[in-house]
């Protein structure tokens, strides 16, 4: 069953602004991943953070993980119109490589 | 990077017919593949885990006789929606992991939009 909750459900910003998306989960994890999905397409892996890590960076992406609060955040800095997509967090709570996805955040970046 | 090819990308069929969706790992071997279902503007719901050479493991509430999964080789898994009905209309996505990889990253197909009339 789906266990992740993400907020906000939808986010609309202007180009150049930062976008922050949050994800909460319910059970213990080994890692948490963030994926991006363009409308009607498959998912693309963005970043993976392990349970013993607190923060990770990849280009304009910054992910934090707070295992005590069972939450994670994804920050996209200096957003671009091309960042418009849905973003999902996923945990390995289902077992090895068996990902459980959050509800997702639909991000719209306006030029 | 690893590529997962999913075919077809879109299919329209009549109620009562069966539809087969293929998921191929093009440049790596995948012992395990996963099948997800996604409703519009919703998250991905894991349907089943497809294991090469053995029976698929279905999630609770997913009818195994309705959604037949075959994983006959290390590069191919198929999902057959049998006797499709309009309520089966959805976006189906497969994913796979490279069995030689040490990380847990999944590679996803581009999805199949199924519309049952």
PDB file of C-alpha atoms in Angstrom:
ATOM      1  CA  UNK A   1       0.000   0.000   0.000  1.00  0.00           C
ATOM      2  CA  UNK A   2       1.109   3.541  -0.557  1.00  0.00           C
ATOM      3  CA  UNK A   3       2.599   4.996   2.540  1.00  0.00           C
ATOM      4  CA  UNK A   4       4.205   8.255   1.567  1.00  0.00           C
ATOM      5  CA  UNK A   5       2.539  11.583   1.857  1.00  0.00           C
ATOM      6  CA  UNK A   6       3.830  14.581   0.020  1.00  0.00           C
ATOM      7  CA  UNK A   7       3.066  18.211   0.300  1.00  0.00           C
ATOM      8  CA  UNK A   8       2.193  20.359  -1.315  1.00  0.00           C
ATOM      9  CA  UNK A   9       0.116  18.396  -3.794  1.00  0.00           C
ATOM     10  CA  UNK A  10       0.619  21.150  -6.316  1.00  0.00           C
ATOM     11  CA  UNK A  11       3.091  24.007  -6.485  1.00  0.00           C
ATOM     12  CA  UNK A  12       3.141  26.888  -8.929  1.00  0.00           C
ATOM     13  CA  UNK A  13       6.139  29.228  -9.070  1.00  0.00           C
ATOM     14  CA  UNK A  14       7.960  31.618 -11.379  1.00  0.00           C
ATOM     15  CA  UNK A  15      11.211  30.803 -13.120  1.00  0.00           C
ATOM     16  CA  UNK A  16      14.186  31.574 -10.951  1.00  0.00           C
ATOM     17  CA  UNK A  17      12.387  30.862  -7.697  1.00  0.00           C
ATOM     18  CA  UNK A  18      13.187  27.899  -5.493  1.00  0.00           C
ATOM     19  CA  UNK A  19      10.764  24.997  -5.142  1.00  0.00           C
ATOM     20  CA  UNK A  20      10.538  22.931  -1.986  1.00  0.00           C
ATOM     21  CA  UNK A  21       8.626  19.677  -1.770  1.00  0.00           C
ATOM     22  CA  UNK A  22       8.200  17.573   1.335  1.00  0.00           C
ATOM     23  CA  UNK A  23       7.665  13.889   1.852  1.00  0.00           C
ATOM     24  CA  UNK A  24       6.743  11.907   4.950  1.00  0.00           C
ATOM     25  CA  UNK A  25       6.768   8.161   5.429  1.00  0.00           C
ATOM     26  CA  UNK A  26       5.628   5.757   8.089  1.00  0.00           C
ATOM     27  CA  UNK A  27       8.037   2.862   8.486  1.00  0.00           C
ATOM     28  CA  UNK A  28      11.792   2.494   8.789  1.00  0.00           C
ATOM     29  CA  UNK A  29      13.822   2.751   5.614  1.00  0.00           C
ATOM     30  CA  UNK A  30      17.240   1.978   4.229  1.00  0.00           C
ATOM     31  CA  UNK A  31      17.049   4.742   1.680  1.00  0.00           C
ATOM     32  CA  UNK A  32      14.716   7.299   0.167  1.00  0.00           C
ATOM     33  CA  UNK A  33      14.688   8.279  -3.469  1.00  0.00           C
ATOM     34  CA  UNK A  34      13.220  11.108  -5.470  1.00  0.00           C
ATOM     35  CA  UNK A  35      11.889  10.654  -8.978  1.00  0.00           C
ATOM     36  CA  UNK A  36      10.557  13.000 -11.602  1.00  0.00           C
ATOM     37  CA  UNK A  37       7.747  12.261 -14.037  1.00  0.00           C
ATOM     38  CA  UNK A  38       6.799  14.325 -17.033  1.00  0.00           C
ATOM     39  CA  UNK A  39       3.137  14.079 -17.967  1.00  0.00           C
ATOM     40  CA  UNK A  40       2.250  10.704 -19.437  1.00  0.00           C
ATOM     41  CA  UNK A  41       5.793   9.416 -19.234  1.00  0.00           C
ATOM     42  CA  UNK A  42       7.887   7.104 -17.111  1.00  0.00           C
ATOM     43  CA  UNK A  43       9.865   8.120 -14.070  1.00  0.00           C
ATOM     44  CA  UNK A  44      13.389   9.399 -14.006  1.00  0.00           C
ATOM     45  CA  UNK A  45      15.592   8.864 -10.978  1.00  0.00           C
ATOM     46  CA  UNK A  46      16.876  12.104  -9.462  1.00  0.00           C
ATOM     47  CA  UNK A  47      18.665  11.305  -6.256  1.00  0.00           C
ATOM     48  CA  UNK A  48      18.982   8.664  -3.538  1.00  0.00           C
ATOM     49  CA  UNK A  49      19.722   9.402   0.086  1.00  0.00           C
ATOM     50  CA  UNK A  50      20.542   6.681   2.567  1.00  0.00           C
ATOM     51  CA  UNK A  51      19.155   6.490   6.068  1.00  0.00           C
ATOM     52  CA  UNK A  52      22.512   7.448   7.587  1.00  0.00           C
ATOM     53  CA  UNK A  53      22.767  10.579   5.457  1.00  0.00           C
ATOM     54  CA  UNK A  54      21.177  13.906   6.333  1.00  0.00           C
ATOM     55  CA  UNK A  55      21.713  15.916   3.197  1.00  0.00           C
ATOM     56  CA  UNK A  56      22.699  15.332  -0.395  1.00  0.00           C
ATOM     57  CA  UNK A  57      23.248  17.593  -3.387  1.00  0.00           C
ATOM     58  CA  UNK A  58      23.095  17.015  -7.105  1.00  0.00           C
ATOM     59  CA  UNK A  59      23.332  20.057  -9.328  1.00  0.00           C
ATOM     60  CA  UNK A  60      20.373  22.302  -8.496  1.00  0.00           C
ATOM     61  CA  UNK A  61      18.828  19.619  -6.308  1.00  0.00           C
ATOM     62  CA  UNK A  62      19.202  19.423  -2.564  1.00  0.00           C
ATOM     63  CA  UNK A  63      17.640  16.607  -0.577  1.00  0.00           C
ATOM     64  CA  UNK A  64      17.410  16.371   3.177  1.00  0.00           C
ATOM     65  CA  UNK A  65      16.382  13.427   5.301  1.00  0.00           C
ATOM     66  CA  UNK A  66      15.237  13.454   8.905  1.00  0.00           C
ATOM     67  CA  UNK A  67      14.747   9.879  10.032  1.00  0.00           C
ATOM     68  CA  UNK A  68      13.562  10.956  13.477  1.00  0.00           C
ATOM     69  CA  UNK A  69      10.663  12.763  11.862  1.00  0.00           C
ATOM     70  CA  UNK A  70      10.390  10.277   8.998  1.00  0.00           C
ATOM     71  CA  UNK A  71      10.468  13.077   6.496  1.00  0.00           C
ATOM     72  CA  UNK A  72      12.453  14.304   3.521  1.00  0.00           C
ATOM     73  CA  UNK A  73      12.508  17.429   1.438  1.00  0.00           C
ATOM     74  CA  UNK A  74      13.532  18.138  -2.127  1.00  0.00           C
ATOM     75  CA  UNK A  75      14.699  21.636  -2.975  1.00  0.00           C
ATOM     76  CA  UNK A  76      15.094  22.734  -6.579  1.00  0.00           C
ATOM     77  CA  UNK A  77      16.996  25.992  -6.770  1.00  0.00           C
ATOM     78  CA  UNK A  78      16.736  28.571  -9.541  1.00  0.00           C
ATOM     79  CA  UNK A  79      13.859  26.719 -11.144  1.00  0.00           C
ATOM     80  CA  UNK A  80      13.330  26.617 -14.887  1.00  0.00           C
ATOM     81  CA  UNK A  81      10.231  26.061 -16.980  1.00  0.00           C
ATOM     82  CA  UNK A  82      11.713  22.695 -17.942  1.00  0.00           C
ATOM     83  CA  UNK A  83      11.460  21.618 -14.307  1.00  0.00           C
ATOM     84  CA  UNK A  84       7.684  21.468 -14.699  1.00  0.00           C
ATOM     85  CA  UNK A  85       6.771  17.885 -13.812  1.00  0.00           C
ATOM     86  CA  UNK A  86       5.493  15.700 -11.008  1.00  0.00           C
ATOM     87  CA  UNK A  87       7.961  14.763  -8.304  1.00  0.00           C
ATOM     88  CA  UNK A  88       7.652  11.627  -6.210  1.00  0.00           C
ATOM     89  CA  UNK A  89       9.505  10.379  -3.208  1.00  0.00           C
ATOM     90  CA  UNK A  90       9.891   6.634  -2.840  1.00  0.00           C
ATOM     91  CA  UNK A  91      11.069   4.487   0.028  1.00  0.00           C
ATOM     92  CA  UNK A  92      12.332   0.935   0.097  1.00  0.00           C
ATOM     93  CA  UNK A  93       9.918   0.015   2.860  1.00  0.00           C
ATOM     94  CA  UNK A  94       8.490  -2.713   0.676  1.00  0.00           C
ATOM     95  CA  UNK A  95      11.755  -4.590   0.563  1.00  0.00           C
ATOM     96  CA  UNK A  96      14.848  -4.611  -1.585  1.00  0.00           C
ATOM     97  CA  UNK A  97      14.201  -2.513  -4.673  1.00  0.00           C
ATOM     98  CA  UNK A  98      10.477  -2.685  -3.994  1.00  0.00           C
ATOM     99  CA  UNK A  99       9.670   0.989  -3.859  1.00  0.00           C
ATOM    100  CA  UNK A 100       6.636   2.546  -2.233  1.00  0.00           C
ATOM    101  CA  UNK A 101       5.794   5.896  -3.756  1.00  0.00           C
ATOM    102  CA  UNK A 102       4.400   9.006  -2.186  1.00  0.00           C
ATOM    103  CA  UNK A 103       1.428  10.857  -3.593  1.00  0.00           C
ATOM    104  CA  UNK A 104       3.618  13.273  -5.513  1.00  0.00           C
ATOM    105  CA  UNK A 105       3.859  17.010  -5.992  1.00  0.00           C
ATOM    106  CA  UNK A 106       2.882  18.572  -9.298  1.00  0.00           C
ATOM    107  CA  UNK A 107       5.259  21.435  -9.940  1.00  0.00           C
ATOM    108  CA  UNK A 108       4.517  24.112 -12.504  1.00  0.00           C
ATOM    109  CA  UNK A 109       7.252  26.636 -13.274  1.00  0.00           C
ATOM    110  CA  UNK A 110       6.061  29.616 -15.260  1.00  0.00           C
ATOM    111  CA  UNK A 111       8.378  31.576 -17.569  1.00  0.00           C
TER     112      UNK A 111
ATOM    113  CA  UNK B   1      22.665   4.772 -18.532  1.00  0.00           C
ATOM    114  CA  UNK B   2      20.436   1.739 -18.282  1.00  0.00           C
ATOM    115  CA  UNK B   3      17.406   1.752 -20.557  1.00  0.00           C
ATOM    116  CA  UNK B   4      14.063   0.074 -20.074  1.00  0.00           C
ATOM    117  CA  UNK B   5      11.836  -0.134 -23.122  1.00  0.00           C
ATOM    118  CA  UNK B   6       8.103  -0.508 -22.675  1.00  0.00           C
ATOM    119  CA  UNK B   7       5.766  -1.294 -25.537  1.00  0.00           C
ATOM    120  CA  UNK B   8       3.201  -0.283 -26.615  1.00  0.00           C
ATOM    121  CA  UNK B   9       3.081   3.276 -25.372  1.00  0.00           C
ATOM    122  CA  UNK B  10      -0.624   3.530 -26.000  1.00  0.00           C
ATOM    123  CA  UNK B  11      -3.324   0.958 -26.680  1.00  0.00           C
ATOM    124  CA  UNK B  12      -7.050   1.195 -27.174  1.00  0.00           C
ATOM    125  CA  UNK B  13      -9.034  -2.014 -27.029  1.00  0.00           C
ATOM    126  CA  UNK B  14     -12.572  -3.265 -26.790  1.00  0.00           C
ATOM    127  CA  UNK B  15     -14.017  -4.563 -23.572  1.00  0.00           C
ATOM    128  CA  UNK B  16     -13.410  -8.290 -23.196  1.00  0.00           C
ATOM    129  CA  UNK B  17     -10.179  -8.437 -25.134  1.00  0.00           C
ATOM    130  CA  UNK B  18      -6.738  -9.095 -23.694  1.00  0.00           C
ATOM    131  CA  UNK B  19      -3.810  -6.741 -23.939  1.00  0.00           C
ATOM    132  CA  UNK B  20      -0.145  -7.590 -23.563  1.00  0.00           C
ATOM    133  CA  UNK B  21       2.424  -5.029 -22.445  1.00  0.00           C
ATOM    134  CA  UNK B  22       6.124  -5.732 -22.808  1.00  0.00           C
ATOM    135  CA  UNK B  23       8.940  -4.437 -20.669  1.00  0.00           C
ATOM    136  CA  UNK B  24      12.521  -4.964 -21.822  1.00  0.00           C
ATOM    137  CA  UNK B  25      15.813  -4.069 -20.255  1.00  0.00           C
ATOM    138  CA  UNK B  26      17.939  -3.134 -23.252  1.00  0.00           C
ATOM    139  CA  UNK B  27      21.460  -2.999 -21.921  1.00  0.00           C
ATOM    140  CA  UNK B  28      21.376  -4.856 -18.645  1.00  0.00           C
ATOM    141  CA  UNK B  29      19.982  -7.977 -17.064  1.00  0.00           C
ATOM    142  CA  UNK B  30      17.081  -7.619 -14.698  1.00  0.00           C
ATOM    143  CA  UNK B  31      16.377 -10.474 -12.331  1.00  0.00           C
ATOM    144  CA  UNK B  32      13.463  -8.519 -10.963  1.00  0.00           C
ATOM    145  CA  UNK B  33      11.018  -6.193 -12.628  1.00  0.00           C
ATOM    146  CA  UNK B  34       8.135  -4.324 -11.091  1.00  0.00           C
ATOM    147  CA  UNK B  35       4.761  -3.394 -12.516  1.00  0.00           C
ATOM    148  CA  UNK B  36       2.962  -0.269 -11.377  1.00  0.00           C
ATOM    149  CA  UNK B  37      -0.402   1.210 -12.141  1.00  0.00           C
ATOM    150  CA  UNK B  38      -1.088   4.921 -12.091  1.00  0.00           C
ATOM    151  CA  UNK B  39      -4.366   6.808 -12.245  1.00  0.00           C
ATOM    152  CA  UNK B  40      -4.474  10.397 -13.536  1.00  0.00           C
ATOM    153  CA  UNK B  41      -2.712  12.812 -11.225  1.00  0.00           C
ATOM    154  CA  UNK B  42      -2.162  10.053  -8.703  1.00  0.00           C
ATOM    155  CA  UNK B  43       0.810   8.151  -7.425  1.00  0.00           C
ATOM    156  CA  UNK B  44       2.159   4.819  -8.616  1.00  0.00           C
ATOM    157  CA  UNK B  45       0.607   1.750  -7.094  1.00  0.00           C
ATOM    158  CA  UNK B  46       2.778  -1.341  -7.060  1.00  0.00           C
ATOM    159  CA  UNK B  47       0.876  -4.213  -8.630  1.00  0.00           C
ATOM    160  CA  UNK B  48       3.375  -7.038  -8.654  1.00  0.00           C
ATOM    161  CA  UNK B  49       6.996  -8.074  -8.563  1.00  0.00           C
ATOM    162  CA  UNK B  50       8.110 -10.078 -11.554  1.00  0.00           C
ATOM    163  CA  UNK B  51      10.870 -12.598 -10.892  1.00  0.00           C
ATOM    164  CA  UNK B  52      12.793 -14.213 -13.724  1.00  0.00           C
ATOM    165  CA  UNK B  53      12.054 -17.913 -13.929  1.00  0.00           C
ATOM    166  CA  UNK B  54       9.481 -17.970 -11.169  1.00  0.00           C
ATOM    167  CA  UNK B  55       5.973 -16.831 -10.383  1.00  0.00           C
ATOM    168  CA  UNK B  56       5.222 -13.193  -9.870  1.00  0.00           C
ATOM    169  CA  UNK B  57       4.421 -11.872  -6.432  1.00  0.00           C
ATOM    170  CA  UNK B  58       1.229  -9.839  -6.386  1.00  0.00           C
ATOM    171  CA  UNK B  59       0.333  -7.056  -4.008  1.00  0.00           C
ATOM    172  CA  UNK B  60      -2.752  -7.335  -1.891  1.00  0.00           C
ATOM    173  CA  UNK B  61      -5.891  -6.614  -3.833  1.00  0.00           C
ATOM    174  CA  UNK B  62      -4.377  -7.257  -7.263  1.00  0.00           C
ATOM    175  CA  UNK B  63      -6.023 -10.115  -9.128  1.00  0.00           C
ATOM    176  CA  UNK B  64      -3.345 -12.448 -10.453  1.00  0.00           C
ATOM    177  CA  UNK B  65      -5.730 -14.061 -12.920  1.00  0.00           C
ATOM    178  CA  UNK B  66      -6.617 -10.648 -14.255  1.00  0.00           C
ATOM    179  CA  UNK B  67      -3.084  -9.356 -14.579  1.00  0.00           C
ATOM    180  CA  UNK B  68      -0.881 -12.156 -15.863  1.00  0.00           C
ATOM    181  CA  UNK B  69       2.843 -11.596 -15.526  1.00  0.00           C
ATOM    182  CA  UNK B  70       5.511 -13.602 -17.267  1.00  0.00           C
ATOM    183  CA  UNK B  71       9.233 -13.060 -16.809  1.00  0.00           C
ATOM    184  CA  UNK B  72      10.716 -15.622 -19.133  1.00  0.00           C
ATOM    185  CA  UNK B  73      14.172 -14.100 -19.499  1.00  0.00           C
ATOM    186  CA  UNK B  74      16.511 -11.706 -17.761  1.00  0.00           C
ATOM    187  CA  UNK B  75      15.565  -8.932 -20.162  1.00  0.00           C
ATOM    188  CA  UNK B  76      11.836  -9.337 -20.703  1.00  0.00           C
ATOM    189  CA  UNK B  77       8.734  -9.218 -18.542  1.00  0.00           C
ATOM    190  CA  UNK B  78       5.200  -9.066 -19.885  1.00  0.00           C
ATOM    191  CA  UNK B  79       1.955  -7.972 -18.300  1.00  0.00           C
ATOM    192  CA  UNK B  80      -1.247  -9.251 -19.865  1.00  0.00           C
ATOM    193  CA  UNK B  81      -4.506  -7.620 -18.895  1.00  0.00           C
ATOM    194  CA  UNK B  82      -7.034 -10.353 -19.515  1.00  0.00           C
ATOM    195  CA  UNK B  83     -10.647  -9.719 -20.455  1.00  0.00           C
ATOM    196  CA  UNK B  84     -10.116  -6.012 -20.104  1.00  0.00           C
ATOM    197  CA  UNK B  85     -12.908  -3.788 -18.848  1.00  0.00           C
ATOM    198  CA  UNK B  86     -13.213   0.001 -18.798  1.00  0.00           C
ATOM    199  CA  UNK B  87     -12.160   0.088 -15.148  1.00  0.00           C
ATOM    200  CA  UNK B  88      -8.811  -1.381 -16.213  1.00  0.00           C
ATOM    201  CA  UNK B  89      -8.104   1.781 -18.166  1.00  0.00           C
ATOM    202  CA  UNK B  90      -5.007   3.251 -16.620  1.00  0.00           C
ATOM    203  CA  UNK B  91      -1.340   4.065 -17.101  1.00  0.00           C
ATOM    204  CA  UNK B  92       0.862   1.025 -16.534  1.00  0.00           C
ATOM    205  CA  UNK B  93       4.588   1.417 -15.873  1.00  0.00           C
ATOM    206  CA  UNK B  94       7.294  -1.170 -15.479  1.00  0.00           C
ATOM    207  CA  UNK B  95      10.625  -0.786 -13.775  1.00  0.00           C
ATOM    208  CA  UNK B  96      13.753  -2.862 -13.441  1.00  0.00           C
ATOM    209  CA  UNK B  97      16.980  -2.901 -11.558  1.00  0.00           C
ATOM    210  CA  UNK B  98      20.345  -3.903 -12.905  1.00  0.00           C
ATOM    211  CA  UNK B  99      21.271  -7.043 -11.015  1.00  0.00           C
ATOM    212  CA  UNK B 100      24.957  -6.169 -11.290  1.00  0.00           C
ATOM    213  CA  UNK B 101      24.485  -2.695  -9.873  1.00  0.00           C
ATOM    214  CA  UNK B 102      25.264  -2.022  -6.258  1.00  0.00           C
ATOM    215  CA  UNK B 103      22.820   0.818  -5.824  1.00  0.00           C
ATOM    216  CA  UNK B 104      19.101   0.549  -5.504  1.00  0.00           C
ATOM    217  CA  UNK B 105      18.132   2.829  -8.335  1.00  0.00           C
ATOM    218  CA  UNK B 106      15.266   1.686 -10.508  1.00  0.00           C
ATOM    219  CA  UNK B 107      14.976   2.311 -14.206  1.00  0.00           C
ATOM    220  CA  UNK B 108      11.516   2.897 -15.550  1.00  0.00           C
ATOM    221  CA  UNK B 109       9.851   2.251 -18.850  1.00  0.00           C
ATOM    222  CA  UNK B 110       8.006   5.111 -20.504  1.00  0.00           C
ATOM    223  CA  UNK B 111       4.639   3.645 -19.599  1.00  0.00           C
ATOM    224  CA  UNK B 112       1.611   2.307 -21.435  1.00  0.00           C
ATOM    225  CA  UNK B 113      -1.677   4.177 -21.528  1.00  0.00           C
ATOM    226  CA  UNK B 114      -4.448   1.596 -21.746  1.00  0.00           C
ATOM    227  CA  UNK B 115      -7.920   2.695 -22.745  1.00  0.00           C
ATOM    228  CA  UNK B 116     -10.670   0.079 -22.715  1.00  0.00           C
ATOM    229  CA  UNK B 117     -13.820   1.015 -24.572  1.00  0.00           C
TER     230      UNK B 117
END
